[in-house]
């Protein structure tokens, strides 16, 4: 009997500390976002209205983030001329313009990479400030500025898979913008 009570307490504690993998509803209108490039120039998400945009929220010293960024770079090369735009968004407690510039140079990504604070990432992803999540976090926005796909806090294998992403992006590129 005491063992059952212990298990019950542990389950209740786990549920209280680790809320279910709630995420913001999709689809939803994408808020604007300003991301600082290493040069100091701001990348404004609103400047890409009419394009299919992929935001890659990453940590610069994460090997998994680097692998996913290479997949995204390949898609950018292949689909960029058709209206697709990737943007890397670095964040962590030690993010700096130097680390972001080194990350972009090391991977030779053909798209802009900038950085923002963690609280802006939480706000954009509509997450609680203390909610833990896996990186990278991928967001795909259609030509009308609507978020059509977003990683779950625990990660999203589909949004890290090259074929899945290619099919999703190609489908969104075929859609017409409804303005917005």
Coordinates of C-alpha atoms in Angstrom, one line a residue:
X1 CA 0.0 0.0 0.0
X2 CA 2.7 2.6 0.8
X3 CA 4.3 1.9 -2.6
X4 CA 1.1 2.7 -4.4
X5 CA 0.9 6.0 -2.4
X6 CA 4.4 6.8 -3.4
X7 CA 3.7 6.1 -7.1
X8 CA 0.5 8.3 -6.9
X9 CA 2.5 11.2 -5.3
X10 CA 5.2 10.9 -8.0
X11 CA 2.7 10.9 -10.8
X12 CA 0.9 13.9 -9.4
X13 CA 4.2 15.7 -8.9
X14 CA 5.3 14.9 -12.5
X15 CA 2.1 16.2 -13.9
X16 CA 2.4 19.4 -11.9
X17 CA 6.0 20.1 -12.7
X18 CA 5.8 18.9 -16.4
X19 CA 2.6 20.1 -17.9
X20 CA 1.4 18.1 -20.9
X21 CA 3.1 19.1 -24.1
X22 CA 0.7 22.0 -24.8
X23 CA 1.5 24.2 -27.7
X24 CA -0.1 27.2 -29.2
X25 CA -2.9 26.4 -31.7
X26 CA -2.1 26.0 -35.3
X27 CA -3.1 27.6 -37.7
X28 CA -2.9 31.1 -36.2
X29 CA -1.7 34.5 -37.4
X30 CA 2.0 35.0 -37.0
X31 CA 3.0 37.9 -34.9
X32 CA 5.7 40.1 -36.3
X33 CA 9.2 39.5 -35.0
X34 CA 12.4 41.5 -35.1
X35 CA 15.6 39.5 -35.1
X36 CA 19.1 41.2 -34.9
X37 CA 21.7 40.1 -37.4
X38 CA 25.3 40.0 -36.3
X39 CA 25.8 43.3 -38.3
X40 CA 23.2 45.0 -36.2
X41 CA 20.6 45.1 -39.0
X42 CA 17.1 43.9 -38.0
X43 CA 15.4 41.1 -39.8
X44 CA 11.7 41.9 -39.6
X45 CA 9.4 38.9 -40.3
X46 CA 6.8 41.3 -41.8
X47 CA 9.3 42.0 -44.6
X48 CA 8.7 38.5 -45.9
X49 CA 4.9 38.8 -46.4
X50 CA 4.0 36.9 -49.5
X51 CA 6.7 34.3 -49.0
X52 CA 6.6 30.9 -47.3
X53 CA 8.8 31.4 -44.3
X54 CA 10.5 28.8 -42.1
X55 CA 11.8 30.0 -38.7
X56 CA 14.5 27.8 -37.1
X57 CA 14.8 28.6 -33.4
X58 CA 18.1 27.2 -32.4
X59 CA 21.0 27.2 -30.0
X60 CA 24.4 27.9 -31.6
X61 CA 26.3 25.1 -29.8
X62 CA 23.7 22.4 -30.4
X63 CA 24.9 19.6 -32.8
X64 CA 21.3 18.6 -33.5
X65 CA 20.5 22.3 -34.4
X66 CA 23.5 22.3 -36.8
X67 CA 22.3 19.1 -38.6
X68 CA 18.7 20.5 -38.9
X69 CA 20.2 23.9 -40.2
X70 CA 22.0 22.0 -42.9
X71 CA 18.7 20.3 -44.0
X72 CA 17.1 23.7 -44.0
X73 CA 20.0 25.2 -46.0
X74 CA 19.5 22.5 -48.7
X75 CA 15.8 23.4 -48.9
X76 CA 16.6 27.1 -49.1
X77 CA 18.9 26.4 -52.1
X78 CA 16.3 24.3 -53.9
X79 CA 13.1 26.3 -53.1
X80 CA 14.3 29.9 -52.4
X81 CA 13.7 31.1 -56.0
X82 CA 10.1 30.0 -55.8
X83 CA 9.2 32.2 -52.8
X84 CA 10.6 30.2 -49.8
X85 CA 12.6 32.0 -47.1
X86 CA 14.4 30.4 -44.1
X87 CA 15.5 32.5 -41.2
X88 CA 17.7 31.2 -38.3
X89 CA 16.9 32.5 -34.9
X90 CA 19.5 31.9 -32.2
X91 CA 18.7 32.3 -28.6
X92 CA 20.2 31.2 -25.3
X93 CA 21.7 32.9 -22.2
X94 CA 25.1 33.4 -23.9
X95 CA 24.0 34.3 -27.4
X96 CA 26.1 37.0 -29.0
X97 CA 26.6 38.5 -32.5
X98 CA 30.0 36.8 -32.7
X99 CA 28.5 33.3 -31.9
X100 CA 25.8 33.8 -34.4
X101 CA 28.2 35.0 -37.1
X102 CA 30.5 32.0 -36.4
X103 CA 27.5 29.6 -36.6
X104 CA 26.3 31.0 -39.9
X105 CA 29.9 31.0 -41.3
X106 CA 30.7 27.4 -40.1
X107 CA 27.5 26.0 -41.8
X108 CA 27.6 28.4 -44.8
X109 CA 23.8 28.8 -44.6
X110 CA 22.3 30.6 -47.6
X111 CA 19.7 32.5 -45.4
X112 CA 19.9 35.1 -42.7
X113 CA 20.6 34.1 -39.1
X114 CA 20.1 36.4 -36.2
X115 CA 19.4 36.4 -32.5
X116 CA 16.8 37.4 -30.0
X117 CA 16.2 37.0 -26.3
X118 CA 14.6 33.9 -24.8
X119 CA 11.6 35.8 -23.6
X120 CA 10.9 36.9 -27.1
X121 CA 11.1 33.3 -28.3
X122 CA 8.7 32.3 -25.5
X123 CA 6.3 35.1 -26.5
X124 CA 6.5 34.2 -30.2
X125 CA 6.0 30.5 -29.7
X126 CA 3.2 31.3 -27.2
X127 CA 4.8 29.3 -24.4
X128 CA 5.2 29.8 -20.7
X129 CA 8.6 31.3 -19.7
X130 CA 9.4 28.3 -17.5
X131 CA 8.2 25.7 -20.0
X132 CA 11.1 23.6 -21.2
X133 CA 11.3 22.6 -24.8
X134 CA 13.7 20.9 -27.2
X135 CA 15.7 22.7 -29.9
X136 CA 15.5 23.3 -32.6
X137 CA 11.9 24.6 -32.7
X138 CA 10.6 25.0 -36.3
X139 CA 7.7 27.3 -37.4
X140 CA 6.4 27.3 -40.9
X141 CA 4.4 30.3 -42.1
X142 CA 2.3 30.5 -45.3
X143 CA 2.3 33.3 -47.8
X144 CA -0.6 35.0 -45.9
X145 CA 1.3 35.2 -42.6
X146 CA -0.4 32.3 -41.0
X147 CA 1.6 29.8 -38.9
X148 CA 0.7 26.4 -40.5
X149 CA 3.2 24.2 -38.6
X150 CA 5.0 24.5 -35.3
X151 CA 7.2 22.1 -33.3
X152 CA 5.8 20.6 -30.2
X153 CA 7.8 21.4 -27.0
X154 CA 9.2 17.8 -27.0
X155 CA 10.4 18.3 -30.5
X156 CA 8.9 17.4 -33.9
X157 CA 10.5 14.8 -36.0
X158 CA 8.4 15.6 -39.0
X159 CA 9.5 19.2 -39.0
X160 CA 13.1 18.1 -38.9
X161 CA 12.7 15.6 -41.8
X162 CA 13.8 16.8 -45.2
X163 CA 11.2 15.1 -47.2
X164 CA 8.3 16.0 -44.9
X165 CA 9.5 19.7 -44.9
X166 CA 10.0 19.7 -48.7
X167 CA 6.4 18.4 -49.3
X168 CA 4.9 20.9 -46.8
X169 CA 6.8 23.9 -48.2
X170 CA 6.0 22.9 -51.8
X171 CA 2.3 22.6 -51.0
X172 CA 2.4 26.0 -49.3
X173 CA 4.2 27.5 -52.3
X174 CA 1.4 26.4 -54.6
X175 CA -1.2 28.2 -52.5
X176 CA -2.1 31.8 -53.3
X177 CA -1.7 34.5 -50.6
X178 CA -5.0 35.7 -49.2
X179 CA -3.4 39.0 -48.2
X180 CA -2.9 39.9 -44.7

